[in-house]
Coordinates of C-alpha atoms in Angstrom, one line a residue:
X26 CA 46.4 16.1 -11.5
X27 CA 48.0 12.8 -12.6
X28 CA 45.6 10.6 -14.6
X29 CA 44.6 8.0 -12.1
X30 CA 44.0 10.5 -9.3
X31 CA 40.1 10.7 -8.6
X32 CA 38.3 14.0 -10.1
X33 CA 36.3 15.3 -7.3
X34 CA 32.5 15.9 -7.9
X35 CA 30.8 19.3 -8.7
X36 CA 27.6 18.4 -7.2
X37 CA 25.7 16.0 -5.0
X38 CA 22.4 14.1 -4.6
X39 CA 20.9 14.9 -1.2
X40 CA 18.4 12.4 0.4
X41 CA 15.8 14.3 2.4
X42 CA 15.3 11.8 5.1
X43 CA 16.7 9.0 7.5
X44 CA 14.0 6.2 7.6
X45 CA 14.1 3.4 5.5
X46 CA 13.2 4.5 2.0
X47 CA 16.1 7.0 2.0
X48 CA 18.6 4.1 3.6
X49 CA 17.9 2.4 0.3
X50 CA 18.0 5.3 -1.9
X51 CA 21.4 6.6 -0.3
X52 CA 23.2 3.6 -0.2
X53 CA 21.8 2.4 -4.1
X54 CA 23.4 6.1 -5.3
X55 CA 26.5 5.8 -3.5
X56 CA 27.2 2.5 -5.1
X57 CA 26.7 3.3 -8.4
X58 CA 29.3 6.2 -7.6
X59 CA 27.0 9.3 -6.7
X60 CA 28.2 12.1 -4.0
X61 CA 25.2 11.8 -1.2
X62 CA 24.8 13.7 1.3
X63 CA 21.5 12.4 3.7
X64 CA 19.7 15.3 5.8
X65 CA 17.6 14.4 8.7
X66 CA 15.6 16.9 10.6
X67 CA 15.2 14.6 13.8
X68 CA 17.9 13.2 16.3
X69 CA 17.1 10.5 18.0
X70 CA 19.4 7.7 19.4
X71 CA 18.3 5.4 16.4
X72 CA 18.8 8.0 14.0
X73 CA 22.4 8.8 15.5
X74 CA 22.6 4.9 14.9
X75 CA 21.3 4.8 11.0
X76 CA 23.9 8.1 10.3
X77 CA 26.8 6.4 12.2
X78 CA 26.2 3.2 10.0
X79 CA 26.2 5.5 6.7
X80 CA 29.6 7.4 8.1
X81 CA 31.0 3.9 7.9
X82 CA 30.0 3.6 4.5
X83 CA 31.3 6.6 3.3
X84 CA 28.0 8.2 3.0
X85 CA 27.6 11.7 4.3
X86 CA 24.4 12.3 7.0
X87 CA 23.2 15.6 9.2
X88 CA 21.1 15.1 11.6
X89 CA 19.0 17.5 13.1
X90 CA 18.4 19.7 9.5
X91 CA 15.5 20.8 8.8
X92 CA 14.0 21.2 5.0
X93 CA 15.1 24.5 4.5
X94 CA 16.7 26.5 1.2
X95 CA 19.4 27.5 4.2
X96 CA 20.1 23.6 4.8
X97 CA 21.0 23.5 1.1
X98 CA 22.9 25.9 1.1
X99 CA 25.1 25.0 4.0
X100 CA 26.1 21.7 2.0
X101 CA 29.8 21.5 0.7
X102 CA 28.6 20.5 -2.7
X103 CA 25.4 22.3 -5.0
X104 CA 22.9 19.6 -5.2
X105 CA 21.6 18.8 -8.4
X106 CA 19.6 15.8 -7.5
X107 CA 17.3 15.8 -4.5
X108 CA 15.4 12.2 -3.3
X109 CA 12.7 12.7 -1.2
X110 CA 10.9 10.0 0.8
X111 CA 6.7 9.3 0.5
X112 CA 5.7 11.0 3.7
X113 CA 6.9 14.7 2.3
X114 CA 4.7 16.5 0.4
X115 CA 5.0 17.2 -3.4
X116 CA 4.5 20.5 -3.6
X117 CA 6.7 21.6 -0.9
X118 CA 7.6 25.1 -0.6
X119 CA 11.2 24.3 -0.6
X120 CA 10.9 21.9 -3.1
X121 CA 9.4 24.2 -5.2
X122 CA 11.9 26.4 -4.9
X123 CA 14.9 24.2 -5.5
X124 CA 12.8 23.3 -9.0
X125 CA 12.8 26.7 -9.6
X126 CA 16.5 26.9 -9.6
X127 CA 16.8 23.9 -11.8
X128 CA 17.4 21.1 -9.1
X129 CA 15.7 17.5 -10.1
X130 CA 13.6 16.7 -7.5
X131 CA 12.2 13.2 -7.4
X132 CA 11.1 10.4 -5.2
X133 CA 13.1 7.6 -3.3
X134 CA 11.5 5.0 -6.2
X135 CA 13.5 6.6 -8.8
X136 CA 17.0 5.4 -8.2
X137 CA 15.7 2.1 -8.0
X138 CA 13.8 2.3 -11.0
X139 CA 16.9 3.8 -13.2
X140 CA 19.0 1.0 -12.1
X141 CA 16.8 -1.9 -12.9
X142 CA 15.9 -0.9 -16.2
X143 CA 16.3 -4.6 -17.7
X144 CA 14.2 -5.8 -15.0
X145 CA 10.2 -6.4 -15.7
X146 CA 8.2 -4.5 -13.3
X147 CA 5.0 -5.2 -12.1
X148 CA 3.4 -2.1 -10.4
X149 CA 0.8 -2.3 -8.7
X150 CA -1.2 0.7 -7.1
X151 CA -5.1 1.5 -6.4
X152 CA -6.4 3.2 -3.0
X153 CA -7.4 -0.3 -1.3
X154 CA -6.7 -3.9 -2.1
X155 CA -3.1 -3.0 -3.4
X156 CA -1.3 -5.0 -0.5
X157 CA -3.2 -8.0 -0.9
X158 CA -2.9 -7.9 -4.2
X159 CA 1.0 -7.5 -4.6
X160 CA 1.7 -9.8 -1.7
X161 CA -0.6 -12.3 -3.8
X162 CA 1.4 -11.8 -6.9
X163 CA 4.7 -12.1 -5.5
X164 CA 3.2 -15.4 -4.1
X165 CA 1.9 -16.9 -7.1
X166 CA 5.1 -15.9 -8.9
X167 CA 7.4 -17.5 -6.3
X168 CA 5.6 -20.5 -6.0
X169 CA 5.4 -20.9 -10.0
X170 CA 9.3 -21.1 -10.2
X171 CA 9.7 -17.3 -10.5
X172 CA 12.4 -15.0 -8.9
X173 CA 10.2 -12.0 -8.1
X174 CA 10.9 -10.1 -5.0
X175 CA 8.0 -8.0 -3.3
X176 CA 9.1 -4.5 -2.7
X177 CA 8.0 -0.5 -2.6
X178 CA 5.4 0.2 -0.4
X179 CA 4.7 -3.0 1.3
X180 CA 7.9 -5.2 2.9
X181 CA 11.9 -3.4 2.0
X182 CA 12.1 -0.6 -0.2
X183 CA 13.0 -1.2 -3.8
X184 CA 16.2 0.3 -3.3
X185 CA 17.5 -2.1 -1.4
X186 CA 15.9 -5.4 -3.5
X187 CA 18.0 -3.8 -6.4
X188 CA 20.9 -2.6 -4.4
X189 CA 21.1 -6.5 -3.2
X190 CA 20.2 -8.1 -6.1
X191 CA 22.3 -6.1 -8.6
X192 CA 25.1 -4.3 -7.4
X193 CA 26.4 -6.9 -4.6
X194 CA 26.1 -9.5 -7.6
X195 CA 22.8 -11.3 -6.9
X196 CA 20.9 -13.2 -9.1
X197 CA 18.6 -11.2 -11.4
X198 CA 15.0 -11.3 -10.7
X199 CA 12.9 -12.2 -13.2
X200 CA 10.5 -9.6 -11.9
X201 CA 10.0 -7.1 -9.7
X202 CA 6.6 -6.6 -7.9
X203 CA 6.1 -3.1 -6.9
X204 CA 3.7 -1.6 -4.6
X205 CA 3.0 1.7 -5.4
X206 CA 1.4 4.7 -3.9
X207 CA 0.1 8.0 -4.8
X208 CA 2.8 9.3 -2.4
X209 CA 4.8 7.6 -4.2
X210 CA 4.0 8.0 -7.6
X211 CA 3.4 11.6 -7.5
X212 CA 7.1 12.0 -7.1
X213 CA 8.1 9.2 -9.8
X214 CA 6.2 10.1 -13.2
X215 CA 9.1 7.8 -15.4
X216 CA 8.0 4.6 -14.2
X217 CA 6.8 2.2 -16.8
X218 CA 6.0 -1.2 -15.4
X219 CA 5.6 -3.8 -18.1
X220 CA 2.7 -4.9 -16.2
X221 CA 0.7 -2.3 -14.6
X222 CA -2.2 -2.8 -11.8
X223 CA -5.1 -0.9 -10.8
X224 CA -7.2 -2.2 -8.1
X225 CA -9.5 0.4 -6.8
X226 CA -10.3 4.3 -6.5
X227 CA -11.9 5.9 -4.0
X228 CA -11.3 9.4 -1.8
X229 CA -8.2 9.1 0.0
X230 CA -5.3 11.2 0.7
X231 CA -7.3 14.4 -0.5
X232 CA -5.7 16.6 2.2
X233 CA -2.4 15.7 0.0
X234 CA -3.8 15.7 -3.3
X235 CA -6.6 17.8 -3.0
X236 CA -9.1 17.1 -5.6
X237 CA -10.1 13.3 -6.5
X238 CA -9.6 14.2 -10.4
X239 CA -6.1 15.3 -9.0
X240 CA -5.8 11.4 -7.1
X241 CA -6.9 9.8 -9.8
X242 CA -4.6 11.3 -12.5
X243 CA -1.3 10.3 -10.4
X244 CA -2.8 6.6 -10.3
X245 CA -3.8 6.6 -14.1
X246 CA -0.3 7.6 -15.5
X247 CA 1.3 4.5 -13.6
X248 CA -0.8 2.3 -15.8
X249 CA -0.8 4.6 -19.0
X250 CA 3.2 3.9 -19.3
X251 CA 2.5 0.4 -18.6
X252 CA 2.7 -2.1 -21.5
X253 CA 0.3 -4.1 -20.4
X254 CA -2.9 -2.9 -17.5
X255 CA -5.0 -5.1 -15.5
X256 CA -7.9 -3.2 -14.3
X257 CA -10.9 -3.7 -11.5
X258 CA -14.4 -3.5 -13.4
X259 CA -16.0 -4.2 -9.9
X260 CA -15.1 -0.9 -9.1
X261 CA -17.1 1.9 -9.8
X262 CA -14.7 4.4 -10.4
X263 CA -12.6 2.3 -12.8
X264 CA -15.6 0.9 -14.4
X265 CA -17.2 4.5 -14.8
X266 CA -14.0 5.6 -16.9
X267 CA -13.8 2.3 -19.0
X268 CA -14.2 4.4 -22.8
X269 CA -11.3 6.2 -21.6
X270 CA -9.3 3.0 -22.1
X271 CA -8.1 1.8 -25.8
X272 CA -5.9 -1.1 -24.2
X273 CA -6.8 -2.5 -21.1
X274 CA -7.5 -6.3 -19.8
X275 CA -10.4 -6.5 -16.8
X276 CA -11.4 -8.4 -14.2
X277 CA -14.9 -9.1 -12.9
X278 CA -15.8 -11.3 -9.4
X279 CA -18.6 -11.9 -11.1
X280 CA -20.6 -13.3 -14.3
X281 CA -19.2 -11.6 -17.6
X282 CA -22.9 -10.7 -18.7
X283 CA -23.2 -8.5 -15.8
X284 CA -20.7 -6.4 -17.2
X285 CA -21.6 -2.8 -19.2
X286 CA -21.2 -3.1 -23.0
X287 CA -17.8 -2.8 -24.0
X288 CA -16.2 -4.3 -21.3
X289 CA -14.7 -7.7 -22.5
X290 CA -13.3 -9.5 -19.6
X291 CA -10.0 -11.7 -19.4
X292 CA -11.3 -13.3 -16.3
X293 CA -15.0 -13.5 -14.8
X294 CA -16.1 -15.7 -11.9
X295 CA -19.1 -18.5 -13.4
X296 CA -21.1 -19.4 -10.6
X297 CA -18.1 -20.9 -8.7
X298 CA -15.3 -21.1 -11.0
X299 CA -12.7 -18.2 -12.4
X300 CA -13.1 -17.9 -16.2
X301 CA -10.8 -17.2 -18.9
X302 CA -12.5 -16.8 -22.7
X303 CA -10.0 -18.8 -24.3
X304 CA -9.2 -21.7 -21.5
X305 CA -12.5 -21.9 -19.9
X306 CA -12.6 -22.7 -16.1
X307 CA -9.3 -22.9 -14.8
X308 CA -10.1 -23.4 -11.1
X309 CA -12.4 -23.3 -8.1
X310 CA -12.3 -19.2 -6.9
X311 CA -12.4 -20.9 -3.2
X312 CA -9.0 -21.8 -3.8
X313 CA -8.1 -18.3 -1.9
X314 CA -9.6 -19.0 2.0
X315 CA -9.9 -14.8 2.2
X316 CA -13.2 -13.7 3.1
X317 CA -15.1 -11.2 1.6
X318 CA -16.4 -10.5 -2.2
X319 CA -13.2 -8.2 -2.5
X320 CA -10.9 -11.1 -1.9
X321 CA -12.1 -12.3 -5.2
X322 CA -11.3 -9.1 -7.2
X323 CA -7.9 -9.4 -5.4
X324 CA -7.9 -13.3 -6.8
X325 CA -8.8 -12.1 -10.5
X326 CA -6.6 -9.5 -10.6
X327 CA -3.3 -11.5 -9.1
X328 CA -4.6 -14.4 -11.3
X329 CA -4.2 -12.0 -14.7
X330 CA -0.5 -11.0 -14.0
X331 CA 0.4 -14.3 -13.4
X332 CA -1.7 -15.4 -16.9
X333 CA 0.5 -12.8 -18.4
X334 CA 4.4 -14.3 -16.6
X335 CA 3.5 -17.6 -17.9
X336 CA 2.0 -19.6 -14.7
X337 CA -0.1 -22.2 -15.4
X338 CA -3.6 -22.4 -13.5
X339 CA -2.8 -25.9 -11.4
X340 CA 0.5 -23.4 -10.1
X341 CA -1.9 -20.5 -9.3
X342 CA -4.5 -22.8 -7.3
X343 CA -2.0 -24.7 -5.5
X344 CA -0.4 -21.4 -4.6
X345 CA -3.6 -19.7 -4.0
X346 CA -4.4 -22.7 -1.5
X347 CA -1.3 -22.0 0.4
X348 CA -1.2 -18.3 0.8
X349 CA -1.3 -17.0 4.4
X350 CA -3.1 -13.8 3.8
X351 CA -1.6 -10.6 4.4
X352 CA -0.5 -9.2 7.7
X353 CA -3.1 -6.2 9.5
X354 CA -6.0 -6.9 6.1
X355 CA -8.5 -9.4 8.0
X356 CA -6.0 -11.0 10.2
X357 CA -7.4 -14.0 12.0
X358 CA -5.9 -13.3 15.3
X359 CA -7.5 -16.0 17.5
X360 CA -10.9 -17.4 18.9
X361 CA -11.1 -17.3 22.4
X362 CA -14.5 -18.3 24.6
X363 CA -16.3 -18.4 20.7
X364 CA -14.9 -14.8 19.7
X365 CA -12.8 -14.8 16.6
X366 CA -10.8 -11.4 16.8
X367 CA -9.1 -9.5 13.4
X368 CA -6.5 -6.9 12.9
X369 CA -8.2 -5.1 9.7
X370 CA -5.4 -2.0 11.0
X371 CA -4.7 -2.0 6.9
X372 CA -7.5 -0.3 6.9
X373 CA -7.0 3.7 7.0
X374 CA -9.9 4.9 5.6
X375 CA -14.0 5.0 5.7
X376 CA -13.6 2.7 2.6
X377 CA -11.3 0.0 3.6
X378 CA -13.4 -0.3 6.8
X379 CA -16.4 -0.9 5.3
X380 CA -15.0 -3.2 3.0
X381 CA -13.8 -5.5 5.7
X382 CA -17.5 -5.2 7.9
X383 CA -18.8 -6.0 4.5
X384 CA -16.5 -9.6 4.5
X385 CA -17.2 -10.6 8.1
X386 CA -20.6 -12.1 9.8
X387 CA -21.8 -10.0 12.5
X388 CA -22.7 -9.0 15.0
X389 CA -19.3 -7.7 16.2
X390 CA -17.7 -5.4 18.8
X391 CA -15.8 -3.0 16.1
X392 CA -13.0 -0.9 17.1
X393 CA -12.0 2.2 15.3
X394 CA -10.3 5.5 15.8
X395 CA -7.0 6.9 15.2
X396 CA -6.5 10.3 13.0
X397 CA -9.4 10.7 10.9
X398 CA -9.0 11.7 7.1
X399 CA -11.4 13.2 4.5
X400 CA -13.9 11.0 3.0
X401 CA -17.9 9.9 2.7
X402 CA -18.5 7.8 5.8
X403 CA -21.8 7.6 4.5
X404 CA -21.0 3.6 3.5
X405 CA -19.3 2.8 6.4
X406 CA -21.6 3.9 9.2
X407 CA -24.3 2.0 7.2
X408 CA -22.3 -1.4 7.3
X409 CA -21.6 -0.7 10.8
X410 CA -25.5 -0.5 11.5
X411 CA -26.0 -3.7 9.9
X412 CA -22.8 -5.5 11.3
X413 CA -21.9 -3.8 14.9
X414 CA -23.7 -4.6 17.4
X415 CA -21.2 -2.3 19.8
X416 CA -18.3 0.4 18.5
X417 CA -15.4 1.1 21.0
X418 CA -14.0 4.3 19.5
X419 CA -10.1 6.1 20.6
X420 CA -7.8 8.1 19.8
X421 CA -7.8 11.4 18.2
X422 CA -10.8 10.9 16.1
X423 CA -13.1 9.7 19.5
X424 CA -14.9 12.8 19.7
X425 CA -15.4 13.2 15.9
X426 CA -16.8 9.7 15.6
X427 CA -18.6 9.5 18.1
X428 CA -20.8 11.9 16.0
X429 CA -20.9 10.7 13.1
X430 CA -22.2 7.6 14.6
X431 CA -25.2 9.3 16.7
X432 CA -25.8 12.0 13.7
X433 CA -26.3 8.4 11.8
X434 CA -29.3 6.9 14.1
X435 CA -26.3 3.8 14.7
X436 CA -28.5 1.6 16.9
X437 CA -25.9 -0.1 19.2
X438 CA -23.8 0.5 21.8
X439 CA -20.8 3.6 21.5
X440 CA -18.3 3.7 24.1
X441 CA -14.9 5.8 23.8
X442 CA -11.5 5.5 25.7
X443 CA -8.4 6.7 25.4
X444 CA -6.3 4.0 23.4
X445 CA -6.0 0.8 22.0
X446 CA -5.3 -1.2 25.3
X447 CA -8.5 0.1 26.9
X448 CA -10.5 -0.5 23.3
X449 CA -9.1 -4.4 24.1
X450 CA -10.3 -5.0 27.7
X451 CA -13.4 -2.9 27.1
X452 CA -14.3 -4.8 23.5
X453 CA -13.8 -8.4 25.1
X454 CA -16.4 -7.4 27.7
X455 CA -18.6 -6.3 24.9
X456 CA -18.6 -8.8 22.8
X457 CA -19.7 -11.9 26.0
X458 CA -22.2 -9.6 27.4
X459 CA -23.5 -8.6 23.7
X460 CA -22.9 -12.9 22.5
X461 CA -21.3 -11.4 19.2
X462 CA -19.5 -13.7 16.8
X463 CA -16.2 -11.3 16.5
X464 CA -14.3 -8.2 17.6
X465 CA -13.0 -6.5 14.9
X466 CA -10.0 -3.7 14.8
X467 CA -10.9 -1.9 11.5
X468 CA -9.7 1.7 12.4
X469 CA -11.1 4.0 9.2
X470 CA -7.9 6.5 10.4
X471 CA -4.5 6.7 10.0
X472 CA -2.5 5.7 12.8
X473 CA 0.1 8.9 13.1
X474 CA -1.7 10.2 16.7
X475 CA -0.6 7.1 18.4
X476 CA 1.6 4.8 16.1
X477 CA 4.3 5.4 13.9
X478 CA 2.7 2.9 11.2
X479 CA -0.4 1.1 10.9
X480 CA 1.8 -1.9 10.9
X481 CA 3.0 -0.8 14.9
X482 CA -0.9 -0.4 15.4
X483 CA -1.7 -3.6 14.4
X484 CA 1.3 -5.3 16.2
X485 CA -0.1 -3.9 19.3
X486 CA -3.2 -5.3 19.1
X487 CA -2.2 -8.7 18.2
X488 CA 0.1 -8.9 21.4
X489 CA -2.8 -7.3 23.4
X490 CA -5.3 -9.9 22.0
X491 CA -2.8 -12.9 22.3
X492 CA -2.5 -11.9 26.0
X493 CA -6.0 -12.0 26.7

């Protein structure tokens, strides 16, 4: 072999997975020279389409695979990396086993944290408020002068932001603002953000994780490796473990006295204005037009992080004054004949739901359903007493909420159908004959028995209310 002649590789990284988190992985490890090989267990005509447009690039992809040990050992090359995407669970059979013959398993985060090492990362994760929050970060950053792409869980994959931004020659960012799941994290223990965020913590996802000690752990090492942590002292979880923390900045919506002893706060809401101890007021909290008493923790805790990347208040309240709120969290959708209508499809658990009742002025038509998870409901069938005046339930979950609400004592009227187009007509009916202020979408389920995304669930509804 002469000395410019390529040596061939001994081993591959295999990407388990065609959607759009493995795009980004793939095509990041290709570039910065790996073997990849994707697998794919479906075969669709877009998927035929995303593997045709890897082929092109050089990049191997099977379709129709399944996760199996046999798949693996079908491939041309030994893999000694494999990059898995969110939706497959950690503790995989197969994945297990390929650990147990020394194969480095890892999520589709890691690439792009490995190759953006020089990069400052804010990460932000917490079971609700984490969209808001990032997408309110990324603005205030953007809007301050800063080059600080929105990525990982909300928007494009970080994968591609660092596959455009660094290896095709783009500008460095002077940030990166990461959304981060448990999913996510679970399969991504090296990440160190220099700025870490934890908004709230509440059961979710325990059919993955099984235990909340187990949830909570996954969350807490994101902002254990992070230099510096903003945390949520309006949330009783957080706040409940606050002695566990040596080195922590926290936020309050509300007056710094009502917080337990030993909690010093960097911000604080007095009476109307957000508080820092050494600036004072620094500006109205009704700069951010987002309803709801969590809106302000999301305010405090966006506010912090940009504290610590150098913005100056005036920035942050122009910014904040501007911001458009965040697609499917409390979307204004319209008022029609006096109704105001919301996509709260964001919302995939009893939780969420109940937060978003709790920002909004009933009496409403509420629509929910979808494919329930584990949780207390306890919360949110009380908010739904005092807020819902009706409750058009679908889906999967129908039967199962239907229920709950009755076990409950819910006072108003329950009505179920079949899916989200029927929840529509039959909600805008409700809401004349019933005079109620709003309808609100607020599902308290994941989406997967109708939708592909909560995203495609909450486009659906906005086109069905826009056509009313």
């Amino acid at each position: 072999m002469s000395p410019t002649e390529a040596i061939p590789p001994l081993s591959c990284t295999v990407v388990v997975g065609l959607g759009r988190s493995g795009l980004g992985a793939a095509r990041l490890l290709h570039a910065r020279g790996e073997a990849v090989v994707v697998i794919e267990s479906g075969d669709s005509p877009e998927l035929r389409a995303r593997a045709a447009e890897l082929e092109n690039e050089a990049i191997a992809a099977r379709l129709g695979v399944p996760l199996s040990v046999e798949a693996f050992q079908a491939l041309p090359l030994p893999a000694s990396v494999v990059v898995v995407s969110p939706g497959i669970a950690w503790n995989h059979p197969v994945l297990e086993q390929l650990r147990g013959q020394g194969v480095q398993v890892q999520g589709e985060i890691v690439p792009a944290w490995q190759a953006s090492r020089d990069v400052p990362w804010i990460g932000i994760t917490g079971t609700n408020g984490k969209t808001t929050v990032t997408c309110l970060v990324h603005h205030l950053l953007e809007q301050g002068g800063k080059d600080a792409p929105l990525c990982g869980n909300v928007g494009i994959s970080a994968a591609e932001v660092v596959l455009q931004r660094r290896l095709e020659q783009g500008p460095r960012p002077d940030w990166l603002v990461v959304e981060l799941s448990s999913y996510q994290l679970e399969a991504a223990p090296a990440v160190a953000p220099a700025i870490g965020v934890w908004t709230t913590l509440t059961p979710d996802h325990l059919e993955r994780h099984g235990t909340l000690s187990a949830y909570r752990a996954i969350k807490r090492r994101l902002l254990e490796q992070s230099r510096l942590r903003i945390l949520n002292a309006d949330d009783p979880d957080l706040r409940g473990h606050a002695d566990t923390w040596e080195h922590a900045d926290w936020i309050t919506a509300g007056p710094k006295q009502d917080l337990p002893a030993g909690i010093d706060p960097l911000l604080w809401i007095d009476e109307h204005d957000l508080v820092q101890g050494r600036q004072g007021p620094l500006f109205p909290a009704s700069a951010l037009a987002m309803p709801g008493a969590h809106n302000r923790q999301n305010l405090l805790l966006a506010v912090a992080v940009g504290l610590h990347a150098g913005l100056e208040p005036a920035a942050m309240e122009a910014a904040c004054r501007c911001f458009p709120g965040v697609p499917h969290r409390l979307e204004r959708l319209r008022q029609l004949n006096g109704i105001t209508w919301f996509n709260d499809s964001k919302a995939t658990n009893y939780d969420a739901a109940e937060v978003a009742l709790r920002a909004l002025e009933g009496p409403l038509v509420v629509l929910a359903g979808g494919q329930s998870k584990q949780g207390d409901a306890t919360a949110w069938l009380e908010r739904l007493q005092e807020r819902a005046a009706a409750v058009v339930l679908y889906g999967a979950a129908r039967e199962e909420f239907t229920g709950l609400l009755h076990t409950s004592g819910f006072g108003g009227v329950v009505r179920q159908v079949e899916d989200l187009e029927a929840a529509v007509a039959l909600a805008a009916s409700l809401a004349a004959e019933l005079d109620c202020q709003g309808v609100l979408l607020s599902p308290a389920c994941a989406s997967f028995d109708q939708y592909t995304s909560f995203e495609a669930r909450g486009d659906h509804f906005r086109r069905l209310v826009l056509a009313l």
